[in-house]
Coordinates of C-alpha atoms and ligand atoms in Angstrom, one line a residue:
M1 CA 109.0 -251.4 -42.2
K2 CA 111.1 -252.6 -45.2
R3 CA 113.9 -250.3 -44.1
F4 CA 113.6 -251.6 -40.5
I5 CA 113.7 -255.2 -41.6
S6 CA 116.8 -254.6 -43.8
A7 CA 118.4 -252.7 -40.9
I8 CA 117.9 -255.8 -38.7
Y9 CA 119.1 -258.0 -41.4
L10 CA 122.2 -255.9 -41.9
A11 CA 122.9 -255.9 -38.1
L12 CA 122.5 -259.6 -37.9
S13 CA 124.8 -260.3 -40.9
V14 CA 127.4 -257.9 -39.5
S15 CA 127.3 -259.6 -36.1
A16 CA 127.5 -263.0 -37.9
L17 CA 130.6 -261.8 -39.7
A18 CA 132.0 -260.3 -36.5
D19 CA 131.5 -263.7 -34.9
A20 CA 134.0 -265.7 -37.0
P21 CA 136.1 -267.9 -34.7
V22 CA 139.4 -266.1 -34.7
T23 CA 142.1 -268.7 -35.3
L24 CA 145.9 -268.6 -35.7
V25 CA 148.2 -271.5 -36.7
L26 CA 152.0 -271.4 -37.0
H27 CA 154.7 -273.7 -38.1
G28 CA 158.4 -273.6 -37.5
G29 CA 159.5 -276.1 -40.1
A30 CA 159.2 -279.8 -40.7
G31 CA 162.8 -280.9 -40.6
I32 CA 162.7 -282.2 -37.0
E33 CA 164.1 -285.5 -36.0
R34 CA 163.4 -286.8 -32.5
K35 CA 167.0 -288.0 -31.8
K36 CA 168.5 -284.7 -33.0
L37 CA 166.2 -282.4 -31.0
A38 CA 167.8 -281.6 -27.6
P39 CA 165.3 -281.0 -24.8
E40 CA 166.8 -277.5 -24.2
K41 CA 166.4 -276.6 -27.9
E42 CA 162.9 -277.9 -28.0
A43 CA 162.0 -275.8 -24.9
A44 CA 163.6 -272.7 -26.4
C45 CA 161.7 -273.2 -29.7
R46 CA 158.4 -273.7 -27.9
K47 CA 158.9 -270.5 -26.0
V48 CA 159.4 -268.5 -29.2
L49 CA 156.4 -270.2 -30.8
E50 CA 154.3 -269.2 -27.9
E51 CA 155.5 -265.7 -28.1
S52 CA 154.7 -265.6 -31.8
L53 CA 151.3 -267.1 -31.2
R54 CA 150.4 -264.6 -28.5
K55 CA 151.6 -261.7 -30.6
G56 CA 149.5 -262.7 -33.6
F57 CA 146.5 -263.7 -31.6
A58 CA 146.5 -260.4 -29.7
V59 CA 146.1 -258.7 -33.1
L60 CA 143.1 -260.9 -34.0
K61 CA 141.5 -260.5 -30.5
E62 CA 141.7 -256.7 -30.8
G63 CA 139.8 -256.9 -34.1
G64 CA 142.9 -256.6 -36.3
S65 CA 143.1 -258.3 -39.7
S66 CA 144.4 -261.8 -40.5
E67 CA 147.0 -260.0 -42.6
Q68 CA 148.3 -258.1 -39.7
A69 CA 148.2 -261.1 -37.4
V70 CA 150.3 -263.4 -39.7
I71 CA 152.8 -260.7 -40.2
A72 CA 153.2 -260.1 -36.5
S73 CA 153.7 -263.8 -35.8
V74 CA 156.1 -264.4 -38.6
M75 CA 158.3 -261.4 -37.6
V76 CA 158.8 -262.9 -34.1
L77 CA 160.0 -266.2 -35.8
E78 CA 162.2 -264.3 -38.3
D79 CA 163.9 -262.4 -35.4
S80 CA 164.6 -265.6 -33.5
P81 CA 167.9 -267.3 -34.3
L82 CA 166.2 -270.7 -33.7
F83 CA 164.2 -270.9 -36.9
N84 CA 165.1 -271.0 -40.6
A85 CA 164.0 -267.5 -41.5
G86 CA 165.5 -264.1 -41.1
R87 CA 168.2 -264.4 -38.4
G88 CA 169.2 -268.0 -38.1
A89 CA 168.3 -268.8 -41.8
V90 CA 170.2 -271.7 -43.3
L91 CA 173.2 -271.0 -45.5
T92 CA 173.7 -271.5 -49.2
R93 CA 176.5 -273.8 -50.5
D94 CA 178.7 -270.7 -50.5
G95 CA 177.9 -269.8 -46.8
T96 CA 175.6 -266.8 -47.6
V97 CA 172.0 -266.1 -46.5
E98 CA 169.4 -265.8 -49.3
M99 CA 165.8 -265.4 -48.0
D100 CA 162.4 -266.0 -49.6
A101 CA 159.0 -264.9 -48.2
A102 CA 155.3 -264.5 -49.3
L103 CA 152.1 -263.1 -48.0
M104 CA 148.6 -263.6 -49.4
V105 CA 145.4 -261.9 -48.3
G106 CA 142.2 -263.9 -48.9
S107 CA 139.8 -260.9 -48.8
T108 CA 141.4 -259.1 -51.7
G109 CA 143.1 -262.0 -53.5
L110 CA 146.3 -259.9 -53.5
A111 CA 149.7 -261.3 -52.8
G112 CA 153.3 -260.1 -52.4
A113 CA 156.5 -262.1 -52.4
V114 CA 160.3 -261.8 -52.4
A115 CA 163.0 -264.3 -53.3
S116 CA 166.8 -264.4 -52.9
V117 CA 167.0 -261.2 -50.8
H118 CA 170.0 -260.3 -48.6
G119 CA 170.2 -258.2 -45.5
V120 CA 166.5 -257.4 -45.1
R121 CA 165.8 -258.1 -41.4
N122 CA 162.1 -259.1 -42.0
P123 CA 161.5 -260.4 -45.5
I124 CA 157.8 -260.8 -44.7
L125 CA 157.5 -257.0 -44.4
L126 CA 159.1 -256.7 -47.8
A127 CA 156.7 -259.2 -49.3
Q128 CA 153.9 -257.0 -47.9
Q129 CA 155.5 -253.9 -49.5
V130 CA 155.6 -255.7 -52.8
M131 CA 151.9 -256.3 -52.5
L132 CA 151.0 -252.8 -51.3
K133 CA 153.4 -250.5 -53.2
T134 CA 154.0 -252.2 -56.6
P135 CA 151.9 -253.7 -59.3
H136 CA 153.9 -256.9 -59.0
V137 CA 153.6 -260.1 -57.0
L138 CA 157.1 -261.5 -56.8
M139 CA 160.4 -259.5 -56.7
I140 CA 163.9 -260.8 -56.4
G141 CA 167.4 -259.8 -55.4
K142 CA 168.6 -256.3 -55.9
G143 CA 165.3 -254.9 -57.1
A144 CA 163.5 -256.2 -54.0
E145 CA 166.3 -254.9 -51.8
D146 CA 166.0 -251.4 -53.4
L147 CA 162.3 -251.4 -52.6
A148 CA 163.1 -252.3 -49.0
R149 CA 165.4 -249.3 -48.8
E150 CA 162.8 -247.0 -50.4
Q151 CA 160.3 -248.2 -47.9
H152 CA 162.7 -247.7 -45.0
L153 CA 162.7 -251.3 -44.0
R154 CA 165.4 -252.4 -41.5
F155 CA 168.6 -253.9 -42.8
E156 CA 171.2 -255.9 -40.9
D157 CA 174.8 -256.8 -41.7
P158 CA 175.3 -260.2 -43.4
D159 CA 176.9 -261.6 -40.2
W160 CA 173.9 -260.7 -38.1
F161 CA 171.9 -263.5 -39.9
I162 CA 174.5 -266.2 -39.6
T163 CA 174.4 -268.4 -36.5
P164 CA 177.1 -270.9 -35.4
E165 CA 174.5 -273.6 -35.6
Q166 CA 173.8 -272.9 -39.3
K167 CA 177.6 -272.9 -40.1
E168 CA 177.9 -276.2 -38.5
R169 CA 174.7 -277.5 -40.2
L170 CA 176.2 -276.5 -43.6
E171 CA 179.3 -278.4 -42.9
R172 CA 177.4 -281.5 -41.9
A173 CA 175.1 -281.2 -44.9
K174 CA 178.1 -280.8 -47.2
K175 CA 179.6 -284.0 -45.9
K176 CA 176.4 -286.0 -45.9
D177 CA 174.2 -284.7 -48.6
L178 CA 176.2 -282.5 -50.9
P179 CA 178.7 -284.6 -52.8
K180 CA 180.9 -282.3 -54.8
G181 CA 179.3 -279.3 -53.1
A182 CA 176.2 -279.3 -55.3
Y183 CA 172.8 -279.8 -53.9
V184 CA 170.7 -282.0 -56.0
P185 CA 167.2 -282.8 -54.7
V186 CA 167.0 -286.5 -54.9
P187 CA 163.9 -288.4 -53.7
G188 CA 164.8 -290.8 -50.9
R189 CA 167.5 -288.5 -49.5
D190 CA 167.3 -287.7 -45.8
V191 CA 166.4 -284.0 -45.8
S192 CA 166.0 -283.6 -42.1
L193 CA 169.3 -281.8 -42.1
L194 CA 168.2 -279.4 -44.8
I195 CA 164.7 -278.2 -44.2
G196 CA 163.1 -275.6 -41.9
T197 CA 161.0 -272.5 -42.6
V198 CA 158.3 -270.6 -40.7
G199 CA 154.7 -269.8 -41.5
A200 CA 151.4 -268.5 -40.2
V201 CA 147.8 -268.7 -41.3
A202 CA 144.9 -266.9 -39.7
L203 CA 141.1 -266.3 -39.7
D204 CA 140.1 -262.9 -38.4
R205 CA 136.7 -262.0 -36.8
H206 CA 135.5 -260.7 -40.1
G207 CA 135.9 -264.1 -41.6
N208 CA 139.0 -263.0 -43.7
L209 CA 141.9 -265.4 -44.2
A210 CA 145.6 -264.7 -44.8
A211 CA 148.8 -266.8 -45.1
A212 CA 152.5 -265.9 -44.7
T213 CA 155.7 -267.9 -45.1
S214 CA 159.3 -267.0 -44.6
T215 CA 162.5 -269.0 -45.1
G216 CA 166.2 -269.3 -45.8
G217 CA 165.3 -272.2 -48.0
L218 CA 167.3 -275.5 -48.0
A219 CA 170.7 -275.7 -46.3
G220 CA 173.4 -275.9 -48.9
K221 CA 171.2 -274.8 -51.7
L222 CA 172.9 -273.4 -54.8
P223 CA 173.0 -269.6 -54.7
G224 CA 170.0 -268.3 -56.7
R225 CA 167.8 -271.3 -55.9
V226 CA 164.3 -270.4 -55.0
G227 CA 161.9 -272.7 -53.2
D228 CA 158.2 -273.0 -52.8
S229 CA 157.7 -270.6 -50.0
P230 CA 157.5 -267.4 -52.1
L231 CA 155.6 -269.0 -54.9
I232 CA 151.9 -268.3 -54.6
G233 CA 149.9 -271.5 -54.9
S234 CA 153.0 -273.7 -54.0
G235 CA 154.1 -272.8 -50.5
T236 CA 151.6 -270.1 -49.7
Y237 CA 148.0 -269.5 -50.6
A238 CA 144.8 -267.8 -49.1
E239 CA 141.3 -267.4 -50.5
D240 CA 138.4 -266.2 -48.5
G241 CA 135.6 -268.7 -48.2
V242 CA 138.0 -271.5 -48.7
C243 CA 141.3 -271.8 -46.8
A244 CA 144.7 -270.3 -46.0
V245 CA 147.8 -272.5 -46.3
S246 CA 151.5 -272.3 -45.5
C247 CA 153.9 -275.2 -46.4
T248 CA 157.3 -276.4 -45.3
G249 CA 159.4 -279.1 -46.7
H250 CA 161.4 -280.1 -49.7
G251 CA 160.4 -277.2 -51.9
E252 CA 161.0 -278.7 -55.3
F253 CA 158.2 -281.2 -54.7
F254 CA 155.9 -278.6 -53.3
I255 CA 156.4 -276.5 -56.4
R256 CA 155.9 -279.3 -58.9
N257 CA 152.7 -280.3 -57.0
A258 CA 151.3 -276.8 -56.5
V259 CA 150.6 -278.0 -53.0
A260 CA 149.0 -274.9 -51.4
Y261 CA 146.6 -274.3 -54.3
D262 CA 145.9 -278.0 -54.5
V263 CA 144.4 -277.9 -51.0
A264 CA 142.1 -275.0 -52.0
A265 CA 141.2 -276.7 -55.4
R266 CA 140.2 -279.9 -53.7
M267 CA 138.0 -278.0 -51.3
K268 CA 136.4 -275.8 -54.0
Y269 CA 135.9 -278.3 -56.8
A270 CA 135.8 -281.7 -55.1
K271 CA 134.1 -280.4 -51.9
A272 CA 136.8 -282.0 -49.8
T273 CA 137.1 -281.0 -46.2
L274 CA 140.2 -279.2 -45.0
T275 CA 141.4 -282.3 -43.1
D276 CA 140.8 -284.7 -46.1
A277 CA 142.4 -282.4 -48.6
T278 CA 145.5 -281.7 -46.6
H279 CA 146.1 -285.2 -45.3
D280 CA 145.7 -286.8 -48.7
I281 CA 148.3 -284.4 -50.2
I282 CA 150.9 -284.7 -47.5
N283 CA 150.4 -288.4 -46.5
N284 CA 149.6 -290.0 -49.8
K285 CA 150.5 -287.8 -52.8
L286 CA 153.8 -286.4 -51.5
K287 CA 154.8 -289.4 -49.5
K288 CA 154.5 -291.6 -52.6
L289 CA 157.0 -289.2 -54.2
D290 CA 159.3 -289.5 -51.1
A291 CA 158.8 -285.8 -50.6
R292 CA 159.2 -284.8 -47.0
G293 CA 157.3 -281.9 -45.4
G294 CA 154.1 -280.6 -44.0
L295 CA 151.7 -277.7 -43.9
I296 CA 149.4 -275.7 -41.7
A297 CA 146.0 -274.6 -42.9
V298 CA 142.8 -273.0 -41.6
D299 CA 139.4 -272.8 -43.3
T300 CA 136.7 -270.2 -43.1
K301 CA 135.0 -271.9 -40.1
G302 CA 138.2 -272.0 -38.1
N303 CA 138.9 -275.7 -38.7
I304 CA 142.6 -276.3 -38.7
A305 CA 144.9 -278.9 -40.2
T306 CA 148.6 -279.5 -39.4
P307 CA 149.7 -282.7 -41.3
F308 CA 153.3 -283.6 -41.9
N309 CA 155.1 -286.7 -43.2
S310 CA 158.5 -286.0 -41.7
E311 CA 159.2 -287.1 -38.1
G312 CA 158.4 -283.8 -36.6
M313 CA 157.1 -280.3 -37.5
F314 CA 157.1 -277.4 -35.0
H315 CA 153.5 -276.2 -35.0
A316 CA 151.2 -274.1 -32.8
S317 CA 147.7 -272.9 -32.8
M318 CA 145.2 -270.8 -30.8
G319 CA 141.4 -270.6 -31.4
P320 CA 138.6 -268.6 -29.8
D321 CA 139.1 -270.3 -26.4
G322 CA 142.5 -268.7 -26.2
V323 CA 144.2 -272.0 -25.3
V324 CA 147.8 -272.4 -26.5
H325 CA 148.6 -275.6 -28.4
I326 CA 152.2 -276.3 -29.3
A327 CA 153.4 -279.7 -30.7
V328 CA 156.3 -281.2 -32.5
F329 CA 155.9 -284.9 -33.2
E330 CA 152.1 -285.3 -33.0
E331 CA 149.4 -283.4 -35.0
Ligands
LIG401 N1 160.1 -275.2 -48.3 C1 161.4 -274.5 -48.1 C2 162.1 -274.5 -49.3 O1 162.2 -275.5 -50.1 C3 162.2 -275.1 -47.0 C4 161.5 -275.7 -45.8 O2 160.3 -275.5 -45.7 O3 162.2 -276.3 -45.0 O4 162.8 -273.5 -49.6

């Protein structure tokens, strides 16, 4: 009898776990200004976001993990020249592409990240390799690229990453925001020209959370500069039972304020809801510092939050009902 009862209990708890409301949320960067976003560009970006959403969500629907889902989604955005990650990444002051990416898996608490890598087609795959194949969390530059070669990841020529739009963006940024060619993050400066980034957070049917972020960083950054995206707890964080977070915006502020972990900490220790935690950080704490940006987050019940304090942030989500939501200027 006892065995029978525990079998029923186990079956119930497994089905309860299998019932988590699969949810995927994406962002394509917070540096969007209404008057600078042409309708054709917006339509093209929405199309790619939908493709990315459907790809990641298909993984979740088939019972795949949140880790697999966020990677599948981010790869679509990295491959698109329209977003600041992988192909289409912004350029450094010297006109080169240096990419950062991070992945964190809530069920294991493991994470992998890369910074300042060149030529690797999908930095998010390399972040996963750091997590899976090394005892480290964050690898940079040549060492990270050597790992990519060892793991047979795909490389592309430097020119493959550089789009005419980003060349032009660098020129404009240099004129407007880069006096003497040096990027200095000054509060109050218009960063709409400079910021971008892509990210994904997901809850899978087993109730496991994951977060992934990939970026070229800030346009016109000094070579060697690393932003918040690959820093666990700043731009990227996931913890089962709490939340998964991916940020976008003026990275220096997100680093100094440990934004992604602050969301989790407020939920864990102050019992804040996902909505309250994320909104307070973006719309009060960061806004007071004149720090522009936003984030996407999902909690363990499938609640989502997409706050931003810039004019617009490309973001998209899909929950158990399978309905596609894509927005730019409203949450
Ligand atoms: N947060 C990224 C960085 O500072 C840029 C962005 O999200 O736009 O590198």
